[in-house]
XYZ file of C-alpha atoms in Angstrom:
472
model
C 23.486 -13.887 1.566
C 26.917 -13.849 1.130
C 27.995 -11.350 3.816
C 26.181 -10.340 6.874
C 25.728 -6.922 5.534
C 24.928 -7.496 1.997
C 21.237 -8.656 1.382
C 19.663 -9.651 -1.964
C 16.535 -7.807 -3.251
C 13.541 -10.065 -3.647
C 11.369 -9.937 -6.506
C 9.435 -6.609 -5.455
C 12.475 -4.764 -4.584
C 13.955 -5.892 -7.746
C 10.988 -3.991 -9.560
C 11.285 -0.884 -7.007
C 14.934 -0.847 -8.173
C 14.059 -1.103 -11.674
C 11.029 1.017 -11.708
C 13.064 3.854 -9.688
C 12.717 7.305 -11.583
C 10.515 5.685 -14.302
C 7.693 4.998 -12.306
C 8.846 7.913 -9.992
C 10.583 8.051 -6.288
C 9.246 4.970 -5.189
C 8.834 6.045 -1.659
C 6.044 5.589 1.486
C 5.605 9.216 2.813
C 3.479 8.965 6.161
C 2.464 12.384 7.380
C 1.965 11.997 11.278
C 0.245 14.678 13.133
C 0.543 14.717 16.899
C -2.018 16.314 19.335
C 0.438 18.303 21.158
C 3.834 20.503 20.661
C 7.084 18.195 20.585
C 10.705 18.963 21.252
C 12.715 18.661 18.234
C 15.684 17.045 19.950
C 13.259 14.235 21.147
C 11.911 13.623 17.718
C 15.528 13.563 16.378
C 16.988 11.155 18.961
C 13.831 8.919 18.072
C 14.656 8.918 14.358
C 18.554 8.444 15.032
C 17.883 5.456 17.255
C 15.477 4.109 14.735
C 18.349 3.949 12.505
C 20.568 2.221 14.772
C 17.633 -0.691 15.739
C 16.542 -1.092 12.091
C 19.271 -1.933 10.026
C 17.606 -1.866 6.547
C 17.285 1.781 7.259
C 20.972 2.210 7.194
C 20.642 0.170 3.512
C 21.914 1.704 0.454
C 21.838 0.095 -3.194
C 25.169 -1.445 -4.142
C 26.135 -3.121 -7.280
C 27.374 -6.730 -7.498
C 28.699 -8.755 -10.253
C 25.362 -8.970 -12.069
C 22.547 -7.492 -10.180
C 22.035 -5.044 -7.013
C 21.827 -5.905 -3.840
C 21.134 -3.912 -0.329
C 24.390 -3.284 1.593
C 23.699 -2.428 5.445
C 26.125 0.436 6.615
C 27.715 0.176 9.815
C 26.437 2.322 12.326
C 29.205 4.493 12.706
C 30.325 8.361 12.095
C 29.724 8.169 8.577
C 25.952 7.418 9.010
C 25.965 10.225 11.224
C 26.826 12.756 8.432
C 24.140 10.704 6.295
C 21.605 11.231 9.141
C 22.269 14.958 8.926
C 21.212 15.205 5.609
C 18.196 13.074 5.467
C 16.667 14.587 8.706
C 15.783 18.429 9.123
C 13.277 20.771 10.291
C 10.550 22.088 8.023
C 9.281 26.127 8.538
C 6.914 27.478 6.672
C 4.235 24.924 6.851
C 1.335 25.167 9.166
C 0.400 21.564 10.700
C -2.796 22.945 11.982
C -4.035 23.361 8.215
C -4.893 20.203 6.311
C -4.677 22.113 3.092
C -0.903 23.226 3.933
C -0.052 19.743 5.114
C -1.739 18.288 2.008
C 0.008 20.542 -0.378
C 3.303 19.666 1.371
C 2.628 16.140 1.134
C 2.203 16.309 -2.521
C 5.364 17.912 -3.031
C 7.315 15.674 -0.585
C 5.995 12.522 -2.079
C 7.277 13.320 -5.591
C 10.901 13.916 -4.327
C 13.380 11.408 -4.925
C 15.543 9.596 -2.385
C 19.204 8.616 -2.882
C 19.515 5.037 -2.862
C 23.051 4.482 -3.760
C 24.712 7.331 -1.590
C 22.465 8.239 1.341
C 20.266 6.876 3.710
C 16.790 5.146 2.170
C 14.625 7.753 4.127
C 13.711 10.979 4.981
C 12.601 12.975 7.959
C 11.085 16.559 8.222
C 9.750 17.563 11.399
C 7.038 20.569 11.418
C 7.193 22.367 14.583
C 3.947 24.022 15.954
C 2.946 25.483 19.282
C 0.082 23.146 19.674
C 0.269 20.344 17.351
C 3.867 19.381 16.020
C 3.897 17.237 12.633
C 6.319 14.737 11.108
C 6.798 13.738 7.520
C 8.515 9.999 7.561
C 9.400 8.838 4.004
C 11.034 5.527 3.674
C 11.493 3.912 0.195
C 9.777 1.043 -0.727
C 12.420 -1.046 -1.369
C 13.187 -1.234 2.571
C 10.049 -2.270 3.688
C 6.208 -2.650 2.993
C 3.191 -0.967 4.648
C 3.388 -3.711 7.641
C 7.085 -2.707 8.034
C 6.267 0.718 8.122
C 3.769 0.605 10.739
C 6.377 -1.355 12.644
C 8.603 1.617 12.563
C 5.674 4.117 13.447
C 4.651 1.973 16.686
C 8.460 2.319 17.149
C 8.604 5.818 16.674
C 5.469 6.577 18.897
C 6.727 4.396 21.830
C 10.277 6.469 21.817
C 8.447 9.760 21.883
C 6.602 8.385 25.223
C 10.327 7.545 26.758
C 10.374 3.418 25.641
C 13.528 2.158 24.231
C 13.105 0.964 20.787
C 13.902 -3.081 20.161
C 16.438 -3.763 17.832
C 15.035 -5.678 14.445
C 16.701 -8.567 12.781
C 17.668 -8.938 9.332
C 15.404 -11.644 7.729
C 15.920 -13.469 4.656
C 14.282 -11.240 2.212
C 12.844 -14.379 -0.164
C 9.008 -14.724 -0.664
C 9.584 -18.218 -2.130
C 8.538 -20.183 1.081
C 5.307 -18.469 1.203
C 4.076 -18.991 -2.667
C 5.624 -22.242 -3.863
C 4.444 -25.858 -2.793
C 6.594 -27.562 0.417
C 6.822 -30.707 -1.666
C 8.002 -31.246 -5.226
C 4.970 -33.348 -5.843
C 2.745 -30.946 -4.905
C 3.930 -28.614 -8.100
C 1.649 -30.204 -10.974
C -1.553 -29.741 -9.120
C -0.496 -26.009 -8.394
C 0.311 -25.594 -12.093
C -2.987 -27.146 -13.210
C -5.194 -25.316 -10.847
C -3.683 -21.979 -11.683
C -4.161 -22.724 -15.478
C -7.621 -23.898 -15.016
C -8.560 -20.420 -12.717
C -6.664 -18.341 -15.206
C -8.454 -19.858 -17.969
C -11.871 -19.348 -16.198
C -11.148 -15.488 -14.944
C -10.448 -14.625 -18.784
C -13.830 -16.419 -19.888
C -15.522 -14.439 -17.123
C -14.261 -11.169 -17.694
C -14.795 -11.427 -21.708
C -16.986 -8.559 -22.670
C -16.511 -6.398 -19.431
C -15.556 -2.516 -19.366
C -13.395 -1.580 -16.322
C -14.708 1.794 -15.084
C -11.667 4.371 -14.814
C -11.802 7.852 -13.879
C -9.004 8.729 -16.707
C -9.798 12.081 -18.415
C -7.312 10.705 -21.185
C -4.135 8.693 -22.099
C -0.871 8.969 -20.930
C 2.544 6.976 -22.616
C 4.798 7.970 -19.699
C 4.763 8.120 -15.809
C 4.670 11.614 -14.303
C 3.819 13.071 -10.790
C 1.329 12.126 -8.351
C -1.027 14.368 -5.992
C -2.331 13.315 -2.716
C -5.788 14.368 -1.287
C -6.862 14.089 2.402
C -10.684 13.010 2.850
C -12.308 12.640 5.886
C -15.198 10.201 5.426
C -18.671 11.360 6.599
C -19.185 8.632 8.564
C -17.832 8.394 12.130
C -15.481 4.984 13.114
C -17.912 3.732 15.314
C -21.008 4.259 12.829
C -18.961 2.422 10.246
C -18.371 -0.543 12.699
C -22.091 -0.476 13.241
C -23.416 -0.563 9.467
C -20.652 -3.315 9.027
C -22.245 -5.432 11.780
C -25.735 -4.715 10.608
C -24.843 -5.976 7.112
C -22.887 -9.085 8.701
C -19.616 -8.367 7.265
C -16.326 -6.220 7.862
C -15.724 -2.833 7.879
C -12.852 -3.459 5.110
C -15.544 -5.288 2.694
C -18.230 -2.721 3.481
C -15.977 -0.189 2.378
C -14.668 -2.148 -0.656
C -18.619 -2.475 -1.848
C -19.138 1.204 -1.323
C -16.077 2.197 -3.338
C -17.014 -0.268 -5.990
C -20.271 1.035 -6.124
C -19.054 4.667 -6.229
C -17.373 3.627 -9.487
C -20.367 1.729 -10.824
C -22.623 4.863 -10.228
C -20.001 7.028 -11.754
C -19.895 4.672 -15.029
C -23.814 4.753 -15.079
C -23.698 8.427 -15.397
C -21.158 8.467 -18.222
C -23.341 6.204 -20.257
C -25.495 3.150 -19.307
C -24.704 -0.177 -20.752
C -26.024 -0.967 -24.205
C -27.645 -4.058 -25.085
C -25.009 -6.449 -26.659
C -22.262 -4.303 -25.538
C -19.651 -4.372 -22.935
C -20.295 -4.717 -19.266
C -19.214 -1.955 -16.897
C -17.281 -3.492 -13.876
C -15.229 -1.888 -11.038
C -11.933 -3.760 -10.889
C -10.596 -3.109 -7.320
C -6.869 -4.411 -6.411
C -6.305 -5.121 -2.704
C -3.153 -5.869 -0.654
C -2.524 -9.422 0.863
C 0.442 -10.056 3.431
C 1.933 -13.281 2.348
C 3.622 -13.754 6.113
C 0.979 -15.969 7.076
C 1.622 -18.404 4.239
C 5.033 -19.291 5.459
C 5.864 -22.461 6.725
C 5.913 -21.353 10.403
C 2.704 -19.182 10.044
C 4.475 -16.030 10.935
C 6.923 -15.207 8.310
C 9.763 -12.646 8.468
C 9.421 -9.606 10.464
C 10.537 -6.890 8.656
C 10.761 -6.407 4.386
C 8.648 -6.557 1.410
C 6.209 -9.801 1.707
C 3.286 -8.314 0.123
C 1.178 -9.571 -3.262
C -2.094 -8.319 -4.629
C -5.204 -9.808 -6.336
C -8.227 -8.205 -8.099
C -11.734 -8.140 -7.257
C -14.197 -7.237 -9.990
C -17.721 -5.562 -8.830
C -20.805 -5.806 -11.361
C -24.156 -4.084 -10.857
C -26.023 -5.948 -8.064
C -29.599 -5.375 -7.217
C -28.740 -4.825 -3.514
C -25.633 -3.606 -1.393
C -26.162 -6.897 0.246
C -25.433 -9.042 -3.075
C -22.855 -6.875 -3.613
C -20.769 -7.324 -0.506
C -21.789 -11.285 -0.910
C -20.191 -11.304 -4.297
C -17.038 -9.303 -3.215
C -16.528 -11.607 -0.051
C -16.822 -14.690 -2.213
C -14.183 -13.476 -4.608
C -11.876 -12.454 -1.848
C -12.157 -15.761 0.013
C -11.577 -17.613 -3.247
C -8.332 -15.416 -3.675
C -7.079 -15.973 -0.457
C -7.888 -19.938 -0.799
C -5.659 -19.748 -4.005
C -2.780 -18.197 -1.713
C -3.357 -20.868 0.801
C -3.181 -23.813 -1.822
C 0.184 -21.919 -3.211
C -1.937 -21.791 -6.448
C 0.128 -18.430 -7.703
C 3.562 -20.736 -7.505
C 4.132 -20.899 -11.328
C 3.648 -16.954 -12.101
C 5.421 -15.676 -9.047
C 8.384 -17.816 -9.738
C 8.459 -16.530 -13.214
C 8.700 -12.958 -11.682
C 11.404 -14.022 -9.343
C 13.564 -15.323 -12.341
C 13.002 -11.486 -14.209
C 15.749 -9.809 -12.072
C 18.330 -12.264 -13.937
C 17.601 -10.273 -17.324
C 19.282 -7.178 -15.750
C 18.188 -3.739 -14.420
C 18.018 -2.428 -18.183
C 15.776 -4.936 -19.747
C 13.694 -5.215 -16.604
C 13.439 -1.105 -16.500
C 12.573 -1.128 -20.397
C 9.736 -3.730 -19.526
C 8.385 -1.116 -17.180
C 8.561 2.048 -19.488
C 7.036 0.227 -22.524
C 3.906 -1.403 -20.355
C 3.066 2.327 -20.022
C 3.893 3.273 -23.402
C 1.998 0.514 -25.076
C -0.932 0.788 -22.810
C -0.363 -2.807 -21.671
C -0.836 -2.020 -17.644
C -3.906 -3.972 -16.195
C -7.116 -2.145 -16.168
C -8.140 -0.900 -12.626
C -10.663 1.038 -11.377
C -8.253 1.391 -8.190
C -6.288 0.032 -5.318
C -7.645 -0.123 -1.984
C -5.764 -0.582 0.974
C -7.349 -0.560 4.519
C -5.087 -0.282 7.676
C -7.772 -0.680 9.932
C -8.199 0.958 13.302
C -4.972 2.696 13.648
C -5.165 3.211 17.602
C -2.416 0.574 18.074
C 0.007 2.781 16.722
C -0.487 4.707 20.094
C 1.324 2.978 22.927
C -0.810 1.931 25.753
C -0.828 4.905 28.375
C 1.461 7.195 26.301
C 0.896 10.785 26.712
C 1.947 11.696 22.994
C -0.307 10.679 20.677
C -1.485 10.659 17.268
C -4.022 12.998 16.256
C -4.059 11.816 12.461
C -1.999 9.643 9.923
C -2.095 10.129 6.225
C -0.231 7.215 4.299
C 0.928 7.364 1.036
C 3.181 5.688 -1.745
C 3.566 6.127 -5.646
C 1.019 4.546 -7.498
C 0.042 4.568 -11.054
C -3.467 4.062 -10.445
C -5.605 5.719 -8.242
C -4.862 4.475 -4.396
C -7.251 4.566 -1.588
C -5.738 4.590 1.843
C -8.107 3.645 4.596
C -7.916 3.761 8.001
C -9.666 5.007 11.489
C -8.170 7.047 14.429
C -9.719 8.963 17.195
C -13.360 7.970 16.229
C -12.753 9.302 12.382
C -12.764 7.455 9.103
C -9.789 8.995 6.786
C -9.108 8.073 3.381
C -5.970 9.200 1.802
C -6.415 9.195 -2.117
C -3.182 9.175 -4.348
C -3.554 9.685 -8.095
C -1.402 10.183 -11.187
C -1.708 13.600 -12.622
C -0.832 12.422 -16.246
C -4.400 10.822 -16.591
C -6.661 11.987 -13.785
C -7.566 15.465 -12.974
C -8.512 17.104 -9.863
C -12.026 17.507 -11.045
C -12.448 13.698 -11.533
C -11.212 13.149 -7.882
C -13.560 15.848 -6.709
C -16.608 13.804 -8.583
C -15.320 10.403 -7.390
C -15.197 11.795 -3.475
C -18.495 13.474 -3.831
C -19.943 10.409 -5.257
C -18.438 8.505 -2.427
C -19.643 10.490 0.235
C -23.396 10.249 -1.597
C -23.257 6.455 -1.093
C -22.222 6.595 2.704
C -25.027 8.964 3.243
C -27.456 6.668 1.605
C -26.092 3.932 3.568
C -26.635 5.479 7.060
C -30.020 6.493 5.868
C -31.458 3.114 5.125
C -33.733 1.408 7.323
C -31.864 -1.452 9.346
C -34.506 -3.708 8.465
C -33.605 -3.398 4.562
C -30.033 -3.548 5.554
C -29.934 -6.687 7.273
C -28.549 -9.551 5.934
C -27.654 -13.522 7.203
C -25.262 -13.170 9.805
C -23.730 -16.348 9.239
C -22.369 -15.232 6.018
C -18.858 -16.082 5.492
C -16.075 -13.505 5.976
C -13.120 -12.910 4.272
C -9.588 -12.882 6.255
C -8.552 -9.289 7.021
C -6.100 -7.403 4.130
C -2.995 -6.192 4.755
C -1.964 -2.745 4.655
C 0.702 -2.108 2.013
C 1.761 -0.213 -1.217
């Protein structure tokens, strides 16, 4: 960091900058629905104080000699001007209607944010006589899903009269979390990565990833947002996961996987000697735990991903066991820093310049070289912790989104309900395909609830993977 107000971009942030405009606006747009009306002046004050307390919320992308960096603006009258530009009151949208909020959310997620001139976020207050709402959108270059949740907690706290604690500026580098701590550990890391990569390639040979795409597109376009409340209450979901000796996250992952497998079977069963159908689910992992201090930086982008592949299994218990084993193996590889070589390579890519990096992103889509995935599943878990203890202003619902070139499922529970936000690219996936997917997912959950307990129980001592981080 050459000056206190000039911050280097890490590998994820360089990718967001290179992909901005080509992938679409890489925003994280969260719809917060409150359980009561709010004074607009209080919401405005909370967001203004958030802009002061979180320096990256005053960050603009600035060119340097070769690459771009994040420049933190001083908290002065010019930031006041930019704040007035990015925060507004939105009339004409009914917060009591999920359909109206969903349509507005889709439009808002596709709107770009000025990263070089204005503040890297947008706020839209939706007044209502019984339940106000706030659309809070932050560009992904500012922080990951965990950073977003940190700011949501600060906003809810301020709305309940609590001051917002200042957030320090951390080093943005992910390298301490992914590279061996000793030089002599590098050969082993590379050898294990090479061995496991070859084994994965061999294991997936002859497999067909089930996808909902209706067609093929050579360029990125817009995305749509779907709000979906699962037909299983949060307490029931926790009880079902306990019956199966697993976590809610893994149970949901297995159910989503079986949904894709069921849809793939309807499109045509696998033929003898032909490719075997699989559901490929990408999920996020928070790298902070792998920093030498075990905690890592407080705020920024520190997320990586891995993919699990679900094959047809005789029982749900076997599907859960397979996904748990794959997840534990992937997490162990992060723990051993087995991904040091490929992740270090991505750290070098920004040095080729934004133009060539952008071309790589565009050409990957045009030449259909993107990884084949069924979806990306991110589970925030129980979101009750966002509400401050004893607070009078509380969230009724929360719908998180971000831009994605594959189906993105954002799961969470709040106020006893299980919510699923669905984001899908419009260029290849139609609303009808998403209707079919969500109907099958609900049917899978109904079957899960109806199954006798003695048929769903399994060994309670079966290993459980660590919880995944919420991210985009």
